[in-house]
Coordinates of C-alpha atoms in Angstrom, one line a residue:
X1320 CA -44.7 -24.9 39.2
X1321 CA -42.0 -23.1 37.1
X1322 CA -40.2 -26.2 37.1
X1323 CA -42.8 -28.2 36.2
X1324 CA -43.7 -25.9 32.9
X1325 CA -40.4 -26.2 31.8
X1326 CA -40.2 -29.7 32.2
X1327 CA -43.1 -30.1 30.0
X1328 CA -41.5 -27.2 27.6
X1329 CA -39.0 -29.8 27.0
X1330 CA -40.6 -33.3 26.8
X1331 CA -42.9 -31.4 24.4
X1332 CA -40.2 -30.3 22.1
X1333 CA -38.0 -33.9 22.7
X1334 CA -41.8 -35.7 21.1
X1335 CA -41.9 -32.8 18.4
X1336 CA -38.4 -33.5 17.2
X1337 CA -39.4 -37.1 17.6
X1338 CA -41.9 -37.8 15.3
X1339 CA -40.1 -35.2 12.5
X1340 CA -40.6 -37.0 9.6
X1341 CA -36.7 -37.8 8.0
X1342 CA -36.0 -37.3 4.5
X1343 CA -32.6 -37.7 2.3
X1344 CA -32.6 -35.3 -0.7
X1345 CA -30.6 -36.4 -4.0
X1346 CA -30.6 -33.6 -6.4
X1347 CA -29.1 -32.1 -9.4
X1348 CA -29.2 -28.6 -7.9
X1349 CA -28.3 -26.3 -10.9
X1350 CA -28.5 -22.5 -9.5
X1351 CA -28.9 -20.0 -8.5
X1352 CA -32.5 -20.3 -7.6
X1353 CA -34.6 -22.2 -10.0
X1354 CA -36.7 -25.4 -9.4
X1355 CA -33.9 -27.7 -8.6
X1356 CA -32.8 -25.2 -5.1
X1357 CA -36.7 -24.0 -4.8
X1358 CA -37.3 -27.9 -4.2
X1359 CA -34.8 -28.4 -1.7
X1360 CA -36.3 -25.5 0.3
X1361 CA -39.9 -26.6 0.2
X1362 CA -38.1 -29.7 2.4
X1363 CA -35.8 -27.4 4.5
X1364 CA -38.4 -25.3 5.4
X1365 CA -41.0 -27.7 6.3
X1366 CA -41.5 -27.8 10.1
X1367 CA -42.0 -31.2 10.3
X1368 CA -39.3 -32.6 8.6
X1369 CA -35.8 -32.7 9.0
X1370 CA -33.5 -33.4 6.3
X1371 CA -30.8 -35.3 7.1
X1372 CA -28.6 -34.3 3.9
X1373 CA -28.4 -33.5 0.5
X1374 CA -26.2 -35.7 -2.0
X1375 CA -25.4 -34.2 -5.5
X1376 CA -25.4 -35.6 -8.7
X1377 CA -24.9 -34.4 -12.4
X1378 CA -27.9 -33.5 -14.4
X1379 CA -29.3 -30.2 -15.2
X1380 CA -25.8 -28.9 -14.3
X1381 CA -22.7 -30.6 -13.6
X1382 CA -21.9 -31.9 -10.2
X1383 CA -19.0 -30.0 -8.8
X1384 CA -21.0 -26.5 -10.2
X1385 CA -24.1 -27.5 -8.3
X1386 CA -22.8 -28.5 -5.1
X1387 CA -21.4 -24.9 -4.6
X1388 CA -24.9 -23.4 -5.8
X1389 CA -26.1 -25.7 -3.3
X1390 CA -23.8 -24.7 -0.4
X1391 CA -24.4 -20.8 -0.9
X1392 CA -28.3 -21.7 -1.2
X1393 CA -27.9 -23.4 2.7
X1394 CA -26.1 -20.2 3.9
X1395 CA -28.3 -17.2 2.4
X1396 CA -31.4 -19.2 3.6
X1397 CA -30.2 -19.7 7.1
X1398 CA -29.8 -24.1 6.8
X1399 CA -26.1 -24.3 7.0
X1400 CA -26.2 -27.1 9.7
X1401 CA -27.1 -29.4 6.8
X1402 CA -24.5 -31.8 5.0
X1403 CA -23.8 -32.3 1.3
X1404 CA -22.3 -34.8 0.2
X1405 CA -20.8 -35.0 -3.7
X1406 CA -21.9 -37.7 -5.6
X1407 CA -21.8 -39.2 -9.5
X1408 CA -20.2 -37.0 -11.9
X1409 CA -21.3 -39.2 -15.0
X1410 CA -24.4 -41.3 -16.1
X1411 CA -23.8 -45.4 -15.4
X1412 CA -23.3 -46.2 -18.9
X1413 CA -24.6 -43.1 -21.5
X1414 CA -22.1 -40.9 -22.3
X1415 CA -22.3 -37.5 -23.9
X1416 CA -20.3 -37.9 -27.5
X1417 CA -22.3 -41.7 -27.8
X1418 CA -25.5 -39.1 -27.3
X1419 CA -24.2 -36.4 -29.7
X1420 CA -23.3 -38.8 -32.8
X1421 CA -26.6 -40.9 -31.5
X1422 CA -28.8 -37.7 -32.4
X1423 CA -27.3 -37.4 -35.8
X1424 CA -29.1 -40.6 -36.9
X1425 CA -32.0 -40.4 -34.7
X1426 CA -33.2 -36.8 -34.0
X1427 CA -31.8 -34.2 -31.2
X1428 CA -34.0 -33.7 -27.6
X1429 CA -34.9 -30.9 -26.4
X1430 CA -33.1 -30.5 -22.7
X1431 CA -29.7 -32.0 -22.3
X1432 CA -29.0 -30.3 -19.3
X1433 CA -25.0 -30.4 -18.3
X1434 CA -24.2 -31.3 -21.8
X1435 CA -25.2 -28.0 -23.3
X1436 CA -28.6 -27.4 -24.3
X1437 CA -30.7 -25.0 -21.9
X1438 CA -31.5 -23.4 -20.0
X1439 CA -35.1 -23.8 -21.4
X1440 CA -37.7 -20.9 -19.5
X1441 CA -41.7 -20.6 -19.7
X1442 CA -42.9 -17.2 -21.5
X1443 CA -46.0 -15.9 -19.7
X1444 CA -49.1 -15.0 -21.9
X1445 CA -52.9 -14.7 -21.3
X1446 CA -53.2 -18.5 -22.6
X1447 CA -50.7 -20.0 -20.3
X1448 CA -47.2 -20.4 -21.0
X1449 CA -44.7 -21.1 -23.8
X1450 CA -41.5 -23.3 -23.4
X1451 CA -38.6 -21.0 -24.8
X1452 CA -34.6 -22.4 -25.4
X1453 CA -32.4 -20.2 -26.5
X1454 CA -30.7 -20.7 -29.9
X1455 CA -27.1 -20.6 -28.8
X1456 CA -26.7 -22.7 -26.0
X1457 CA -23.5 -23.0 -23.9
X1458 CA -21.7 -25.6 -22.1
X1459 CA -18.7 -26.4 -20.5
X1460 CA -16.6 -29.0 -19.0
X1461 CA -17.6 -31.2 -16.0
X1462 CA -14.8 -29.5 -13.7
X1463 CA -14.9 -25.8 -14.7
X1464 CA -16.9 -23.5 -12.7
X1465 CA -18.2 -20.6 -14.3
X1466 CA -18.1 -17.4 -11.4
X1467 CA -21.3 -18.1 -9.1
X1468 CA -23.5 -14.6 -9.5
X1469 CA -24.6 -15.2 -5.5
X1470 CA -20.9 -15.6 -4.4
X1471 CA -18.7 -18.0 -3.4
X1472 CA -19.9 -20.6 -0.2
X1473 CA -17.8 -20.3 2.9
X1474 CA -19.4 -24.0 3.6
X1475 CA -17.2 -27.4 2.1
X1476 CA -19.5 -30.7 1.2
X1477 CA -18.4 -33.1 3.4
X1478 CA -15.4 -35.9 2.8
X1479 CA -17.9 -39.3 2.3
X1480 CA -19.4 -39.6 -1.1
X1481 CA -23.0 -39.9 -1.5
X1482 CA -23.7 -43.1 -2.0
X1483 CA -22.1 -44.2 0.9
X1484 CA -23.4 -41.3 3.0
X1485 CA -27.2 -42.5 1.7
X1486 CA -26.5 -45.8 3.1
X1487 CA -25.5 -44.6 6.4
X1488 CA -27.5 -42.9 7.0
X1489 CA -31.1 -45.0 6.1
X1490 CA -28.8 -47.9 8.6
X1491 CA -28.8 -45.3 11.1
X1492 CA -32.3 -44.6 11.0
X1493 CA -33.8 -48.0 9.8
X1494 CA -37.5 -47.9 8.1
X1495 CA -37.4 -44.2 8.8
X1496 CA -36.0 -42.6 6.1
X1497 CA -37.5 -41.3 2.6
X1498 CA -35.2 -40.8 0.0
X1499 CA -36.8 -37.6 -2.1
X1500 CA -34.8 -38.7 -5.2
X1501 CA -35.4 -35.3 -7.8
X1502 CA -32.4 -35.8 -10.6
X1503 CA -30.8 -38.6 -12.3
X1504 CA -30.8 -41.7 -10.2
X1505 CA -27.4 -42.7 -10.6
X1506 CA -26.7 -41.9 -6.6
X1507 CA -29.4 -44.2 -6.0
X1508 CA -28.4 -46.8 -8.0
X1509 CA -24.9 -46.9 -6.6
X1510 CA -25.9 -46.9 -3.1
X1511 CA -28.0 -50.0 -4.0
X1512 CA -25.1 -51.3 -5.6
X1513 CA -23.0 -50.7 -2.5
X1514 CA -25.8 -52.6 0.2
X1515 CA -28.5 -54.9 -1.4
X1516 CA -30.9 -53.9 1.7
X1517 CA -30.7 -50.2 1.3
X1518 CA -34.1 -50.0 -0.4
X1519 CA -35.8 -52.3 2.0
X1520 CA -34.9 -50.4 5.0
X1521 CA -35.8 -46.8 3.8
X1522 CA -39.8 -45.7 4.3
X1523 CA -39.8 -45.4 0.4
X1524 CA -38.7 -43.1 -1.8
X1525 CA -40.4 -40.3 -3.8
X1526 CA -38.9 -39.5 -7.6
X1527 CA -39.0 -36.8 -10.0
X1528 CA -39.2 -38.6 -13.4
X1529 CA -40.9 -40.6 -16.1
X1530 CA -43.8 -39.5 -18.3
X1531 CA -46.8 -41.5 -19.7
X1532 CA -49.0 -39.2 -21.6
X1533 CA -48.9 -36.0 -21.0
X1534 CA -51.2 -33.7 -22.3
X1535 CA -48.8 -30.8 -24.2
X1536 CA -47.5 -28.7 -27.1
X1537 CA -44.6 -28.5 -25.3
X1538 CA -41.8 -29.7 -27.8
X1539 CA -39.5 -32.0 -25.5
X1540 CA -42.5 -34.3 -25.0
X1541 CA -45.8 -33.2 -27.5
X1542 CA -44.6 -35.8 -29.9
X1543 CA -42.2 -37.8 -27.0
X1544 CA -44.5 -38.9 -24.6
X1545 CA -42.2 -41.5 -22.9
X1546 CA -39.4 -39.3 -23.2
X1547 CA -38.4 -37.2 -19.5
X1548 CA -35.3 -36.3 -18.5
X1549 CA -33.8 -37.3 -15.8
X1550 CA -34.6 -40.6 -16.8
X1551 CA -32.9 -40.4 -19.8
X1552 CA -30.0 -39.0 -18.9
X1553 CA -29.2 -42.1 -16.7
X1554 CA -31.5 -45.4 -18.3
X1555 CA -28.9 -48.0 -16.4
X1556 CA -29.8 -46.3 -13.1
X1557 CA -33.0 -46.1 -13.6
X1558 CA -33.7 -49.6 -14.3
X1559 CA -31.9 -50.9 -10.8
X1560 CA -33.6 -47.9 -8.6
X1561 CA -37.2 -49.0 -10.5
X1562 CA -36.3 -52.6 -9.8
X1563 CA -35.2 -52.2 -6.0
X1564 CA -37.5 -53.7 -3.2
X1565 CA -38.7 -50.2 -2.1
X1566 CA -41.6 -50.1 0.5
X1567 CA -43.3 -47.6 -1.6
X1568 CA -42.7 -45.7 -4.8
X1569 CA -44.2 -42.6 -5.9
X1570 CA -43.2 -41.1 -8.8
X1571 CA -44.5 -37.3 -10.0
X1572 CA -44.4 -37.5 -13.7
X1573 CA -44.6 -34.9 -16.4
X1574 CA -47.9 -35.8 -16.7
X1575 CA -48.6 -33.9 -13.0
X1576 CA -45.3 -31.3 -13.5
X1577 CA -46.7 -29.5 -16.0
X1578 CA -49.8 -28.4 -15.2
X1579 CA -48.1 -26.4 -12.5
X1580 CA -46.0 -23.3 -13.8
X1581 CA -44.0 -20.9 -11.7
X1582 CA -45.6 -18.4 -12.1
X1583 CA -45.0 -14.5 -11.5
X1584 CA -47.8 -14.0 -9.4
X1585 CA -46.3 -16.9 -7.3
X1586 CA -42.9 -14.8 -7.2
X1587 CA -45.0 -11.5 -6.1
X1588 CA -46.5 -13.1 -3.3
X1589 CA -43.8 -15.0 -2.1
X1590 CA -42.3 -11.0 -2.4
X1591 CA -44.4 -10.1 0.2
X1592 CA -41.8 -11.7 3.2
X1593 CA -38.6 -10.6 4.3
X1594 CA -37.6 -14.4 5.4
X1595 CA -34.0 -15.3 3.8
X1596 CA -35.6 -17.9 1.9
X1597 CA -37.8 -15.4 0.1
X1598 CA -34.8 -13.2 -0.8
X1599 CA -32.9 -15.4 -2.0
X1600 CA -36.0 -16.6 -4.6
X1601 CA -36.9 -12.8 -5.1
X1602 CA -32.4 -12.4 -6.2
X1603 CA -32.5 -15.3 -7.9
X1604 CA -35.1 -17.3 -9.1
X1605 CA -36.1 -14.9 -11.8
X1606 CA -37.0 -17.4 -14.3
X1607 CA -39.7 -19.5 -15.3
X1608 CA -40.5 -23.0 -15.7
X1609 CA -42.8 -26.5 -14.3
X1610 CA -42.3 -26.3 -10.6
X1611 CA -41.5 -30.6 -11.3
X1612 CA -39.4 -30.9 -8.1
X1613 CA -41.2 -28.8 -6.1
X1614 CA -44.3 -30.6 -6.9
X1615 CA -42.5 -33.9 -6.0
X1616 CA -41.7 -32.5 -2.4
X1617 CA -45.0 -31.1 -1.5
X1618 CA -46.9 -34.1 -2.9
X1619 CA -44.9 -36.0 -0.2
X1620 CA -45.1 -33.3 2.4
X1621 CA -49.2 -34.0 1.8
X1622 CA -50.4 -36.5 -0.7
X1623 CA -53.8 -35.3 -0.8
X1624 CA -52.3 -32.4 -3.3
X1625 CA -52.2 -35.3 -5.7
X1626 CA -55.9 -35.8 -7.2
X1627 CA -55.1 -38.1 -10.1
X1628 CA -52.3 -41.2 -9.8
X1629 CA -52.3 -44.6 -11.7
X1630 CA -50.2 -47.8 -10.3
X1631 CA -48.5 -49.2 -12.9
X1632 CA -45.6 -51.4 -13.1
X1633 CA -42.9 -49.1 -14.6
X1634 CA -40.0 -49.4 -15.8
X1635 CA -36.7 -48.0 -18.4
X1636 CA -36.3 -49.1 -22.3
X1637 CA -32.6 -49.6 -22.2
X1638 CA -32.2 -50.7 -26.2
X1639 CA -29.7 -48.2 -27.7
X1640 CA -32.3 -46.9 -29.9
X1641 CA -34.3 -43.7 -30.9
X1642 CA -35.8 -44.9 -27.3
X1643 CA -33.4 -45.2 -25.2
X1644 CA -33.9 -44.3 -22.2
X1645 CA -37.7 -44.1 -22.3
X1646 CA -40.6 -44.7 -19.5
X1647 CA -42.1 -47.9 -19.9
X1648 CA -45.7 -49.1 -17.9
X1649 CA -47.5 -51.7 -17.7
X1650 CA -50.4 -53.8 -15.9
X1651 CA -50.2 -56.3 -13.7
X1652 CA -52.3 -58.4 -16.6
X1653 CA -49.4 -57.4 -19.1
X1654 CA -46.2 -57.1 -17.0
X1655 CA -43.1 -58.6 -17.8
X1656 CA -42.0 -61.8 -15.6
X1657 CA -39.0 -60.0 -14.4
X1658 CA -38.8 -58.4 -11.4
X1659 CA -40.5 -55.2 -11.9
X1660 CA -42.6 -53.2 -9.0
X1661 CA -45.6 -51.2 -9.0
X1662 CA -45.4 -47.7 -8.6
X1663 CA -47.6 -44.8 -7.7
X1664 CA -47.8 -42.5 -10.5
X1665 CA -49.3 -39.1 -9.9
X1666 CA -51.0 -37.5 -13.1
X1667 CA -53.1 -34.8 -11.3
X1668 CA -52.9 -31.9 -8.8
X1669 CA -54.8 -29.5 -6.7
X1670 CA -53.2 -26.6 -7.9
X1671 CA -54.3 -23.8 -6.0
X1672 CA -53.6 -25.8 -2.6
X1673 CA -49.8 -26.9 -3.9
X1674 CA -49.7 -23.3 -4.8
X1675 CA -50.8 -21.7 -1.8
X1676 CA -48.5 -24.5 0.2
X1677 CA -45.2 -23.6 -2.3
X1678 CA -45.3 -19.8 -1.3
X1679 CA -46.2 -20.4 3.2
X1680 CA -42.9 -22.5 3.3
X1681 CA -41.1 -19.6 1.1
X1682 CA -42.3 -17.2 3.1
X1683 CA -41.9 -19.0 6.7

């Protein structure tokens, strides 16, 4: 009989680990804490998922600085079994001195992540919240590290480079794989470049980005709409990942990102656990801001979150204009003959269920 109940014990875990639902992360983990780390931990500490890896890529921060964030992260939260693979260190085409003179004649933006300006925080008041950016932002070059305020990681990212790590692994585990794609695309895009079929053979992929009309007075997009960030750090990128022959493609926009705040009652109940995870937020995700990749991988974990999407047929403006870089949409009545693909854009959340979600995998 013993043998018997263990026999079961272990067809029953084999099935569990079986249907796991597999996931790729490509992230532009700036750290300690913050959304970008946060986000990757919503995935890591979903039961029924297993993350194959994490592949890195410059956009809040610069690459080589948010790898290391990223490694400590996976050792004070008890994931170190997980790979990271480096990826691009630069955009496809836009550089950072064509974007500094470019603002002279055509007006600044608001976040330009690695390139200097940030980091931007929420101020909490009995209205909501308030974006706030310092006045003296700092920056510094694409290979110097400041010191890491969480320590140094005994971990190394492994020897393959992203791109080529993405693709295989989505030939290892054909139709299987989602590709949770929260930073610039430019990882993406490469590993497209690299195999023609990688896009076909994932299950889809689910991206942090784009903005149609959101509904703010938040500077960087009150009188922007189209602008977001991440994809307008990389346009060229962009474009190719929009274009690819994904099975599906859901995209949380700003839209959806921010209408859900971290907030400090969020931090307090998370608090309330003595799971790494929640230390490490309690030591070091001290600040505010939209919870935009977080959102992104909870809306995957369980679509119902999302109340509100639109398909449109979306794409990048890649004129090197005042609009570079820009979301465009369209409907299949007024889409261009070119190959672009619907998306799924999500405009609209249940916020007290993402919420509640958000702090159950912190606190697991």
């Amino acid at each position: 009989m013993k043998f018997f109940l263990l026999v079961l014990v272990i067809v029953g875990a084999a099935v569990c680990d079986a249907q796991k639902r597999l996931v790729l992360i490509d992230e532009d983990g700036s750290g300690p804490g913050g959304s970008n780390q946060m986000a990757m931990l919503t995935l890591l500490q979903a039961p029924q998922v297993e993350v194959l890896g994490i592949t890195m890529v410059t956009g809040n921060a610069w690459r080589d600085e948010e790898t290391l964030h990223t490694l400590r992260m996976l050792e004070l939260t008890g994931h170190s079994n997980v790979p990271v693979a480096k990826g691009a260190v630069f955009p496809l085409v836009r550089t950072q001195e064509e974007t500094r003179l470019a603002s002279a004649l055509e007006g600044k933006v608001t976040w330009l992540g690695a390139w200097g300006q940030g980091p931007t925080t929420l101020e909490e008041h009995a209205g909501g919240v308030t974006p706030i950016t310092p006045k003296n932002p700092t920056a510094h070059g694409p290979y110097d590290i400041p010191p890491l305020p969480e320590g140094q990681p005994t971990l190394k990212a492994i020897d393959e480079d992203a791109a080529h790590f993405l693709v295989r692994q989505v030939r290892a585990h054909p139709h299987q794989v989602t590709i949770y794609a929260a930073g610039p695309l430019t990882n993406i895009a490469l590993a497209i470049a690299i195999d023609p079929e990688f896009a076909a053979l994932t299950g889809g992929i689910v991206i942090m980005g784009g903005s149609l009309n959101p509904q703010t007075d938040d500077p960087e997009f009150a009188t922007s709409p189209r602008h977001e960030f991440n994809f307008w750090f990389d346009p060229e990128a962009a474009h190719i990942v929009l274009r690819a022959t994904w099975p599906r493609v859901d995209v949380t926009t700003v839209d959806v990102s921010i209408k859900a705040p971290f907030t400090q009652i969020m931090l307090d109940e998370v608090a309330k656990s003595q799971s790494p995870t929640a230390r490490y937020i309690m030591a070091w995700s001290q600040n505010r801001y939209y919870m935009w990749d977080e959102l992104a991988a909870c809306a995957w974990l369980d679509p119902t979150l999302i109340t509100k999407e639109k398909q449109v047929y979306m794409d990048v403006d890649l004129s090197h204009g005042p609009v570079y870089g820009d979301t465009l949409t369209w409907s299949k009545e007024l889409k261009p003959l070119t190959e672009v693909r619907m998306v799924h854009a999500q405009l609209d959340v249940d916020l007290v269920r993402f919420e509640k979600m958000f702090i159950e995998l912190m606190r697991r």
